[in-house]
mmCIF file with all atom_site columns, N, CA and C in Angstrom:
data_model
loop_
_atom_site.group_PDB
_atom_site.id
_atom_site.type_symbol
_atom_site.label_atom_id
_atom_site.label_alt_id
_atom_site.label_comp_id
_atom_site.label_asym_id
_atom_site.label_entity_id
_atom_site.label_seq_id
_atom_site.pdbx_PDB_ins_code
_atom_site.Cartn_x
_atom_site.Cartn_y
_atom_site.Cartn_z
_atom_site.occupancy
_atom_site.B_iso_or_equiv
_atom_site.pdbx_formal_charge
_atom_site.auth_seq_id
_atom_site.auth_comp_id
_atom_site.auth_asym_id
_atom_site.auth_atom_id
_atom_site.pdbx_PDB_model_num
ATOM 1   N N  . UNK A 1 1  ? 0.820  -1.199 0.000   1.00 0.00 ? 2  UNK A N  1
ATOM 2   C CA . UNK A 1 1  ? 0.000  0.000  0.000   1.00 0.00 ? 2  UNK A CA 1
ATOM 3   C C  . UNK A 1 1  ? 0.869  1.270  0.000   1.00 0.00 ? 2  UNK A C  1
ATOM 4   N N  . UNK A 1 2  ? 1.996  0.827  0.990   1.00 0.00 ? 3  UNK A N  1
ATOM 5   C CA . UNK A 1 2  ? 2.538  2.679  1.040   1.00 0.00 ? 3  UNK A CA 1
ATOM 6   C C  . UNK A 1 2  ? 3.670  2.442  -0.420  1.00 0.00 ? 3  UNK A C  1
ATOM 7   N N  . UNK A 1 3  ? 4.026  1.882  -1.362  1.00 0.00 ? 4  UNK A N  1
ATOM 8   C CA . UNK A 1 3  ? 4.433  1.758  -2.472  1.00 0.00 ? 4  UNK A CA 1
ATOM 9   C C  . UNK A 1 3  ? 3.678  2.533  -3.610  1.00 0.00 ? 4  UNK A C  1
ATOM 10  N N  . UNK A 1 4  ? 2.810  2.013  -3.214  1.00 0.00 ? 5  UNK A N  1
ATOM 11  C CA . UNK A 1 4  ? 1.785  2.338  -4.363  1.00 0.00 ? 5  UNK A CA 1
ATOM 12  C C  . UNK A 1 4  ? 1.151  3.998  -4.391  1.00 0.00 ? 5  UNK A C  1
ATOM 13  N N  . UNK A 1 5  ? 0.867  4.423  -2.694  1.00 0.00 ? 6  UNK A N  1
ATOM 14  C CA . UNK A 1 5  ? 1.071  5.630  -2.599  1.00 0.00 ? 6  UNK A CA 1
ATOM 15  C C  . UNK A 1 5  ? 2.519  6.560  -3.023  1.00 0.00 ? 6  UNK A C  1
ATOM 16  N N  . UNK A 1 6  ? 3.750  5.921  -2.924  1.00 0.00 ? 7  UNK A N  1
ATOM 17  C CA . UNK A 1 6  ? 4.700  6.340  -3.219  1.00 0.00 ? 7  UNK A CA 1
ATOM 18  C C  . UNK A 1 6  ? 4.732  6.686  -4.860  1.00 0.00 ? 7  UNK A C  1
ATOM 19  N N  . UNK A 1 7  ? 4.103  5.577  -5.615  1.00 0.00 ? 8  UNK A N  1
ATOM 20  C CA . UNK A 1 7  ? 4.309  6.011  -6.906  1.00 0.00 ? 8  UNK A CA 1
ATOM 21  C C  . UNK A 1 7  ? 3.328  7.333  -6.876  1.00 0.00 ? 8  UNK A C  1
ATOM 22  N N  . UNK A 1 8  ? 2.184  6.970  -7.092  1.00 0.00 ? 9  UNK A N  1
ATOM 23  C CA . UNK A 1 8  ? 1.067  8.290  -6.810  1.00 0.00 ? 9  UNK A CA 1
ATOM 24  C C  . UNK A 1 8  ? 1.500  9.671  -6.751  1.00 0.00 ? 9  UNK A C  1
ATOM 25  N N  . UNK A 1 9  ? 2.161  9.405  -5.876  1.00 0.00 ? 10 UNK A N  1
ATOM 26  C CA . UNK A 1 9  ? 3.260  11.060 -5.130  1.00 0.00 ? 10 UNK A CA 1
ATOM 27  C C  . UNK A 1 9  ? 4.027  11.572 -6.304  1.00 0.00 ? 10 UNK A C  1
ATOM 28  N N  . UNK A 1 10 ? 4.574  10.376 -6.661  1.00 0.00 ? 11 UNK A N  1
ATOM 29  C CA . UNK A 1 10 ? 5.647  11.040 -7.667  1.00 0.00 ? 11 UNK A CA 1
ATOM 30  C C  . UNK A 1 10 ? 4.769  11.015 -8.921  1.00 0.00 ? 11 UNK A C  1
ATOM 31  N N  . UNK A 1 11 ? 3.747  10.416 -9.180  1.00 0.00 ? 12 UNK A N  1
ATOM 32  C CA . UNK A 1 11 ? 3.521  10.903 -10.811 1.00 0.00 ? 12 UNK A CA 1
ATOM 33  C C  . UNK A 1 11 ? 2.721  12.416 -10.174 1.00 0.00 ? 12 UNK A C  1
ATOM 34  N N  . UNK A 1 12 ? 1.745  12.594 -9.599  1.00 0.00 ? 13 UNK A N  1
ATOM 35  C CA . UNK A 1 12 ? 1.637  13.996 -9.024  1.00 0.00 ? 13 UNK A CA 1
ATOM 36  C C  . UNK A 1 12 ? 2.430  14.735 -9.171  1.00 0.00 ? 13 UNK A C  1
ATOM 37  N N  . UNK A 1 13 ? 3.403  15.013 -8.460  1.00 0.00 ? 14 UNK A N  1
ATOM 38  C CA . UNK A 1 13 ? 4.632  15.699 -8.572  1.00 0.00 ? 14 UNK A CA 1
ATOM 39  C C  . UNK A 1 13 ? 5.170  16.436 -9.961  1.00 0.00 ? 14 UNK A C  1
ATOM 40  N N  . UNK A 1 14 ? 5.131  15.257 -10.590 1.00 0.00 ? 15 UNK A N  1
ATOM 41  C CA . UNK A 1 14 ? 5.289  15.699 -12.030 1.00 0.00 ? 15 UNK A CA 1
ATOM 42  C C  . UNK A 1 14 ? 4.724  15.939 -13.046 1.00 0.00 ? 15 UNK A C  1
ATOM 43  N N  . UNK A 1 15 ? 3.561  15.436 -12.540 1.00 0.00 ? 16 UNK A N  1
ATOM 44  C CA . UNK A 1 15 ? 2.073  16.564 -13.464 1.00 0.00 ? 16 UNK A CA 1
ATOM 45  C C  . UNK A 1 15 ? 2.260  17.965 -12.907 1.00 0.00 ? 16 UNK A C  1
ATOM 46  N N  . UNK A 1 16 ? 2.242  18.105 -11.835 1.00 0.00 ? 17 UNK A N  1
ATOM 47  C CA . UNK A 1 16 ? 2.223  19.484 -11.757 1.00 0.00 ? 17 UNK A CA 1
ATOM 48  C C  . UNK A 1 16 ? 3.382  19.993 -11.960 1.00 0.00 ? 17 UNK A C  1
ATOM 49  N N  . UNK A 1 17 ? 4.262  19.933 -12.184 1.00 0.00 ? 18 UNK A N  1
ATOM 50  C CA . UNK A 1 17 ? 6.028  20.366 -12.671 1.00 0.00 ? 18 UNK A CA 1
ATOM 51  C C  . UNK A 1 17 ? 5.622  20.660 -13.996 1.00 0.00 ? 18 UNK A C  1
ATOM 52  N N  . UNK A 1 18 ? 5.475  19.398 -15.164 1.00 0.00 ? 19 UNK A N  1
ATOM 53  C CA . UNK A 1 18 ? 5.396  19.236 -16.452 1.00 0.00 ? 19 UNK A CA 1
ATOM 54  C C  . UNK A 1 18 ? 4.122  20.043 -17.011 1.00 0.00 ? 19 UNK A C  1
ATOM 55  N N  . UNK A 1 19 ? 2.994  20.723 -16.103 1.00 0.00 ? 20 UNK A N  1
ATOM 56  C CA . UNK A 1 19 ? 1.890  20.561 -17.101 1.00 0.00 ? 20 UNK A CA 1
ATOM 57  C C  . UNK A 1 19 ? 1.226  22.394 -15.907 1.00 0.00 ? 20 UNK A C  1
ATOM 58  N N  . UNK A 1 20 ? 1.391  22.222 -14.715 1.00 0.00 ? 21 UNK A N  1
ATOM 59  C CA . UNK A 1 20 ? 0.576  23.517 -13.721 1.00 0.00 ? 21 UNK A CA 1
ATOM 60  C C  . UNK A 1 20 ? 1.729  24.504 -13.910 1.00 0.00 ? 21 UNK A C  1
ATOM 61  N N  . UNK A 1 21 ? 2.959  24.151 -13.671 1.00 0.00 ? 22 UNK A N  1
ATOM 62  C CA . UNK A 1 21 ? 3.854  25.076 -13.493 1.00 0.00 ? 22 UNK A CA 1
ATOM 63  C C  . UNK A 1 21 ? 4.497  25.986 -14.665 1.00 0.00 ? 22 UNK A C  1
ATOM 64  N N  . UNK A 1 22 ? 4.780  27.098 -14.782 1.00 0.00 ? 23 UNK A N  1
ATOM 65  C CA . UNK A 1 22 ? 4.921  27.742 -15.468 1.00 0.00 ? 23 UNK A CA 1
ATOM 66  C C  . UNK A 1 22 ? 6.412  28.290 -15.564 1.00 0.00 ? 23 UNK A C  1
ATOM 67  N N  . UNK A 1 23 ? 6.997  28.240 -16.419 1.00 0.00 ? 24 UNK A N  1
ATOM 68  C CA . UNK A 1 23 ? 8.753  28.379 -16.350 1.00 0.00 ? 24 UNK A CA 1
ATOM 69  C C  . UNK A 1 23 ? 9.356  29.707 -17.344 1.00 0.00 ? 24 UNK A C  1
ATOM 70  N N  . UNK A 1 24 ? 10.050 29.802 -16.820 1.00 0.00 ? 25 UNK A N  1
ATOM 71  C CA . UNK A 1 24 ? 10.582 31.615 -17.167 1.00 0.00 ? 25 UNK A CA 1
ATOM 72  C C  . UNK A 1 24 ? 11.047 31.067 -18.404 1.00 0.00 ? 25 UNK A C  1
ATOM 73  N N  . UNK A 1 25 ? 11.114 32.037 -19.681 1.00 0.00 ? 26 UNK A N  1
ATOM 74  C CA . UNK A 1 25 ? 11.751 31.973 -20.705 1.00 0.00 ? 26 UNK A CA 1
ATOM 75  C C  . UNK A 1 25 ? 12.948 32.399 -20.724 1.00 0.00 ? 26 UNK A C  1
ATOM 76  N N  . UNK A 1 26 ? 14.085 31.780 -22.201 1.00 0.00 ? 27 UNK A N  1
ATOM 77  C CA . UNK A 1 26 ? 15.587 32.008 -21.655 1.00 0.00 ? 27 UNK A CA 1
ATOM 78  C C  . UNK A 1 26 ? 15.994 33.554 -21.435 1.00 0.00 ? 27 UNK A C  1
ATOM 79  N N  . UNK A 1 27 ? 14.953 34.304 -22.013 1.00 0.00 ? 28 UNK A N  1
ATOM 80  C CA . UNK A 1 27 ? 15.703 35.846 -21.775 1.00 0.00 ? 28 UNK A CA 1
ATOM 81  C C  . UNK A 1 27 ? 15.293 36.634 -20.219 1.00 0.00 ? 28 UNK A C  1
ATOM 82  N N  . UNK A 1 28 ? 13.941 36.020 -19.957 1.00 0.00 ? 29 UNK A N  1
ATOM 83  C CA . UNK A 1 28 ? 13.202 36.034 -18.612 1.00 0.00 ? 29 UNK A CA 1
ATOM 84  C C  . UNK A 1 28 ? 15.058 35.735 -17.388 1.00 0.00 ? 29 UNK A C  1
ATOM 85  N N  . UNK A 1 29 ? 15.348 34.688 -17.793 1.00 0.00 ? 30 UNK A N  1
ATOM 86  C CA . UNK A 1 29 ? 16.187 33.694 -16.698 1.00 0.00 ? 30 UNK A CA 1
ATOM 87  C C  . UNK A 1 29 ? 17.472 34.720 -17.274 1.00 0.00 ? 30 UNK A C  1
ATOM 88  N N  . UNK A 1 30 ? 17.914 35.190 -17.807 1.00 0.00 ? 31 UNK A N  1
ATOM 89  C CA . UNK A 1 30 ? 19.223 35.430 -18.183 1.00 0.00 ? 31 UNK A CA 1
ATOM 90  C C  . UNK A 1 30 ? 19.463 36.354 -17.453 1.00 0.00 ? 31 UNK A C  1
ATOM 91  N N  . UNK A 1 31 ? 18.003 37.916 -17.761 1.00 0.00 ? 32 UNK A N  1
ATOM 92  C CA . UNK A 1 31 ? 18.129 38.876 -17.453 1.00 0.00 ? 32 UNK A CA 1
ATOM 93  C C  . UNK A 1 31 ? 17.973 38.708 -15.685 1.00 0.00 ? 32 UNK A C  1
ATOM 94  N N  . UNK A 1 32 ? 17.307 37.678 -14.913 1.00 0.00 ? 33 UNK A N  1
ATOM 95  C CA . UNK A 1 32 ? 17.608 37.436 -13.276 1.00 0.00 ? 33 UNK A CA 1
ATOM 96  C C  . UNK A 1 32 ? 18.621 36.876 -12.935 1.00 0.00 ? 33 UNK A C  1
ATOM 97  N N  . UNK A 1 33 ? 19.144 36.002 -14.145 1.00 0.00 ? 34 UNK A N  1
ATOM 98  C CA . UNK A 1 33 ? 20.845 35.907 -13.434 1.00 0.00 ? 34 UNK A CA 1
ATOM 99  C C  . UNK A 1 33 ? 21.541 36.927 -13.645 1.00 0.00 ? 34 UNK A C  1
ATOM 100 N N  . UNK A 1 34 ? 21.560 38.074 -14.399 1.00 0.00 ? 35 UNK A N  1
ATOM 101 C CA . UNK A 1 34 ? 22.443 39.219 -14.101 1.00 0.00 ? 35 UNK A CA 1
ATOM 102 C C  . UNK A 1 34 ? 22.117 40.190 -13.089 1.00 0.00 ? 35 UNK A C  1
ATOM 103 N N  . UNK A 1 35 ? 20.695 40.009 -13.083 1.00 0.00 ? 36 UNK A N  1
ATOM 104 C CA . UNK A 1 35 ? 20.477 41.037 -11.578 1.00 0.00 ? 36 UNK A CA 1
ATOM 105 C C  . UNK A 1 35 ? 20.844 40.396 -10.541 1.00 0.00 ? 36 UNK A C  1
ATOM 106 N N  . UNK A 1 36 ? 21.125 39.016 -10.315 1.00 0.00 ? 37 UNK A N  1
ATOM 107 C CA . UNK A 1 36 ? 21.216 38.274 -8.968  1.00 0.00 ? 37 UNK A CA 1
ATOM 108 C C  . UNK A 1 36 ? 23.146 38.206 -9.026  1.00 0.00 ? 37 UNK A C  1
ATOM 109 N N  . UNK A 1 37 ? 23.652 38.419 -10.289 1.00 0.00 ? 38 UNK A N  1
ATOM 110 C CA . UNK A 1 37 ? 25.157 38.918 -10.168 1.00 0.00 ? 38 UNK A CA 1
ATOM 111 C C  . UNK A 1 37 ? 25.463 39.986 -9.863  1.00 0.00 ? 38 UNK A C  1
ATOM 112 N N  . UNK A 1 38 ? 24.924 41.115 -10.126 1.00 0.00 ? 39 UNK A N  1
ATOM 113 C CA . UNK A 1 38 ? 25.203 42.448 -9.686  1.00 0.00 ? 39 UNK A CA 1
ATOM 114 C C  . UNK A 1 38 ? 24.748 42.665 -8.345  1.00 0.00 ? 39 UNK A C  1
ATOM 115 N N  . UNK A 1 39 ? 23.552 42.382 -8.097  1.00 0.00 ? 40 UNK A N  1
ATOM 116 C CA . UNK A 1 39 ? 23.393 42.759 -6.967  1.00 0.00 ? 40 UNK A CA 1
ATOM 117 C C  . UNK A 1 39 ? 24.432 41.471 -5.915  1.00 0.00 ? 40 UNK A C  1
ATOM 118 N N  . UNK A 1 40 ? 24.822 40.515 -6.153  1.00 0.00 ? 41 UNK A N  1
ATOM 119 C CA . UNK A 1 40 ? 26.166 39.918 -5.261  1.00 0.00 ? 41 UNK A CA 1
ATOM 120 C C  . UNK A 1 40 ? 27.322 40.730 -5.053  1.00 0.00 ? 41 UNK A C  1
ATOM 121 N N  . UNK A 1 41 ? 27.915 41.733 -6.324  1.00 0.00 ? 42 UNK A N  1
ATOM 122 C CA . UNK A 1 41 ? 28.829 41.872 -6.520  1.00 0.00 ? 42 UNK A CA 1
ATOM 123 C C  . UNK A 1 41 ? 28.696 43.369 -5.392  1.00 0.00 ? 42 UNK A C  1
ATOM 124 N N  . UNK A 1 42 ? 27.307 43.583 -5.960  1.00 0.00 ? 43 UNK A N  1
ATOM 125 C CA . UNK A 1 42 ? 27.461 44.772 -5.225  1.00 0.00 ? 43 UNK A CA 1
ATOM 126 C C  . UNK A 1 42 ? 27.539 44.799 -3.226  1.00 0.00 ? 43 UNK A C  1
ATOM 127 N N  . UNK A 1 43 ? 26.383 43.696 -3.125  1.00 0.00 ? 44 UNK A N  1
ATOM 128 C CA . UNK A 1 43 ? 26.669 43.198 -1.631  1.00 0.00 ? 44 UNK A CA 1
ATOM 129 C C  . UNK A 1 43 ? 28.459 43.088 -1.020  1.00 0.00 ? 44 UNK A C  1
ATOM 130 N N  . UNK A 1 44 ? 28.770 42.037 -1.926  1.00 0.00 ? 45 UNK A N  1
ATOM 131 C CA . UNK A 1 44 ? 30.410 41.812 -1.469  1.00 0.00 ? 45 UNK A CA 1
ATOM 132 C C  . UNK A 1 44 ? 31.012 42.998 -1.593  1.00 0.00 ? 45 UNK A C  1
ATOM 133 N N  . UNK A 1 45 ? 31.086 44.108 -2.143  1.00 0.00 ? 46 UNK A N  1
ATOM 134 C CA . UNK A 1 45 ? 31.841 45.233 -2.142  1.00 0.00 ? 46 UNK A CA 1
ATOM 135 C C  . UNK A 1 45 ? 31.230 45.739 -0.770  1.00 0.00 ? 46 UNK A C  1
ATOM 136 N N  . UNK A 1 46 ? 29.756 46.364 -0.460  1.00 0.00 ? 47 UNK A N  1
ATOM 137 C CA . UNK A 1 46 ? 29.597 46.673 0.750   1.00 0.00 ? 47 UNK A CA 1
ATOM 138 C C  . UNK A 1 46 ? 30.554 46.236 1.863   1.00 0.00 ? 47 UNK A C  1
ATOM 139 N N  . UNK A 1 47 ? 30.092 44.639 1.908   1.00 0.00 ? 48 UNK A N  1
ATOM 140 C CA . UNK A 1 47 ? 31.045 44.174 3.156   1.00 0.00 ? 48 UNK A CA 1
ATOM 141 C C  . UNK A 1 47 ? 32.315 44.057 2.948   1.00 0.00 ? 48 UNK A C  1
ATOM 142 N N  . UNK A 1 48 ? 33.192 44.232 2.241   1.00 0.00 ? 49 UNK A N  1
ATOM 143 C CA . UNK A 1 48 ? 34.183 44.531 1.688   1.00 0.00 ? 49 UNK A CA 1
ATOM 144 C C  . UNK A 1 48 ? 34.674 45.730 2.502   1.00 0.00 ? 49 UNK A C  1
ATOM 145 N N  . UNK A 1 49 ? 33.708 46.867 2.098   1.00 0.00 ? 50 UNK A N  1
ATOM 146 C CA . UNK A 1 49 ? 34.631 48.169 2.576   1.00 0.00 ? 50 UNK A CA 1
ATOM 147 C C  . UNK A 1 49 ? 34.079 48.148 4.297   1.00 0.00 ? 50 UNK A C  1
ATOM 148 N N  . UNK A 1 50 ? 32.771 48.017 4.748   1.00 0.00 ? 51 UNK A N  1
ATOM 149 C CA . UNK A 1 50 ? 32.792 47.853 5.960   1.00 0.00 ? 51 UNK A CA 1
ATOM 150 C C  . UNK A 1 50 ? 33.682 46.962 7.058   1.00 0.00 ? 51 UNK A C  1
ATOM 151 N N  . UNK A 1 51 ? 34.291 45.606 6.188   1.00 0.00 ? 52 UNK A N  1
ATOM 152 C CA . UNK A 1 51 ? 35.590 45.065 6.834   1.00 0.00 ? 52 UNK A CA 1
ATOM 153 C C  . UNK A 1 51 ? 36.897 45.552 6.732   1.00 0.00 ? 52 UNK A C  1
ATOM 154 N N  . UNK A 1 52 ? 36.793 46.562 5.573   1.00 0.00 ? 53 UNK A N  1
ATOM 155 C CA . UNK A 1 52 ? 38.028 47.189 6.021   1.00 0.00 ? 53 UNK A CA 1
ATOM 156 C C  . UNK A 1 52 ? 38.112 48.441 6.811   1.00 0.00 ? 53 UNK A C  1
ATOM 157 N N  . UNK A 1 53 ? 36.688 48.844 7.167   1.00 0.00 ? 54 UNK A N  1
ATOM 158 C CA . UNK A 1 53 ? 36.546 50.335 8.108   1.00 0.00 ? 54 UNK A CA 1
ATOM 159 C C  . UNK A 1 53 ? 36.571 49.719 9.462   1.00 0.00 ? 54 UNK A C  1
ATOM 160 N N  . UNK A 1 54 ? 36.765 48.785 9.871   1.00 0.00 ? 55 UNK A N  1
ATOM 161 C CA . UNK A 1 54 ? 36.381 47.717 11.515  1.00 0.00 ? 55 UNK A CA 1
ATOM 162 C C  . UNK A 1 54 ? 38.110 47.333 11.461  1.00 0.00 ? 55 UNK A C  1
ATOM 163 N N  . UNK A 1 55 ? 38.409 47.144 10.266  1.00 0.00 ? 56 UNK A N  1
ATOM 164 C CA . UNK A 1 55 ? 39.963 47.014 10.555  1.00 0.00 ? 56 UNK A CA 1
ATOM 165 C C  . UNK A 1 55 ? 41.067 48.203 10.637  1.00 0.00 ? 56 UNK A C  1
ATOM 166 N N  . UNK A 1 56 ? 40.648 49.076 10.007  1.00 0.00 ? 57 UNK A N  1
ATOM 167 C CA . UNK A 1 56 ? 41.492 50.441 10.217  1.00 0.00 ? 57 UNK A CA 1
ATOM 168 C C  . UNK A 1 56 ? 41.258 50.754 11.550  1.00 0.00 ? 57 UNK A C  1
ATOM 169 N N  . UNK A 1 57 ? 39.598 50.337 12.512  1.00 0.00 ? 58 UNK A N  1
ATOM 170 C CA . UNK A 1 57 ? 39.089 51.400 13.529  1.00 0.00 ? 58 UNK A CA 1
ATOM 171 C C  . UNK A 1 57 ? 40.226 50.173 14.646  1.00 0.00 ? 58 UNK A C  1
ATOM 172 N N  . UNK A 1 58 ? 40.321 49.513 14.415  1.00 0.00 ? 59 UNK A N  1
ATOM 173 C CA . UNK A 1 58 ? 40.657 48.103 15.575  1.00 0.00 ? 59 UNK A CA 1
ATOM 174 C C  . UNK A 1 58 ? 42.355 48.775 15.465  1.00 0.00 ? 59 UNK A C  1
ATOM 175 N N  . UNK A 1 59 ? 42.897 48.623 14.356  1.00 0.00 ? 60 UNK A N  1
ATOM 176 C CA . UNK A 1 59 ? 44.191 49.179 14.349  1.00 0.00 ? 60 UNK A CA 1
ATOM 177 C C  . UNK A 1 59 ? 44.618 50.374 14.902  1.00 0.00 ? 60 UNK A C  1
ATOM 178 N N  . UNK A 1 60 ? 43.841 51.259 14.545  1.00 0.00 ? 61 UNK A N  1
ATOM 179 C CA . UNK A 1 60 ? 43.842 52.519 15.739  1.00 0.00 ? 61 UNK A CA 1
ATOM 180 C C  . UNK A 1 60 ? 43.351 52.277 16.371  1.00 0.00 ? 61 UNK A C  1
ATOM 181 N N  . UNK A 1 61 ? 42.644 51.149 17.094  1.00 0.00 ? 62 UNK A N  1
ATOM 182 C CA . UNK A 1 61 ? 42.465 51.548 18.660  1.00 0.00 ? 62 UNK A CA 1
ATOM 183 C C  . UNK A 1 61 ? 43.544 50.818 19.476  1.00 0.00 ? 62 UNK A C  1
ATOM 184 N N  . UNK A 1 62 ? 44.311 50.096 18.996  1.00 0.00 ? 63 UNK A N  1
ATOM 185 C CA . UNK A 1 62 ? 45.358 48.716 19.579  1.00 0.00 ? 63 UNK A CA 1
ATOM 186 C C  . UNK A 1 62 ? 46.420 49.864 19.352  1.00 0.00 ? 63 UNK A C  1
ATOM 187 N N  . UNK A 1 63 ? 46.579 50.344 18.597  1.00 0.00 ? 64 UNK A N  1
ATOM 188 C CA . UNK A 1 63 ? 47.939 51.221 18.513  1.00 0.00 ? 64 UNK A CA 1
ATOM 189 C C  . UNK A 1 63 ? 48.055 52.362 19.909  1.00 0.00 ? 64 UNK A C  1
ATOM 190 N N  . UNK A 1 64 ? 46.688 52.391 20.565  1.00 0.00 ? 65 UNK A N  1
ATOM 191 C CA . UNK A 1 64 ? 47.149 53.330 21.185  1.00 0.00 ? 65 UNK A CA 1
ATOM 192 C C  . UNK A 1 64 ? 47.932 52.826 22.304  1.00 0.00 ? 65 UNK A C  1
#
């Protein structure tokens, strides 16, 4: 019985993948992987310069 439910599950699964779900086209997907690169690049620069303003402030404060 729980086999048989198991198949069930999975052809479900993939009716609704293959046939309900609706999927971005390639220029749709291209143009969100470049916004999801820029906006990384731009994140890592943030923390970038904020780790180096915590390291200048730590260095002047140990120096004194």
């Amino acid at each position: 019985m729980k086999k048989l439910k198991l198949l069930t599950n999975i052809q479900e699964a993939y009716d609704e993948l293959r046939f309900k779900t609706s999927w971005p086209s390639k220029k749709q997907l291209v143009k969100s992987a470049i916004i999801v690169m820029i906006a990384s690049v731009i994140i890592a620069l943030i923390i970038f310069v904020m780790d180096q303003i915590v390291d200048h402030v730590m260095h002047f404060i140990y120096s004194l």
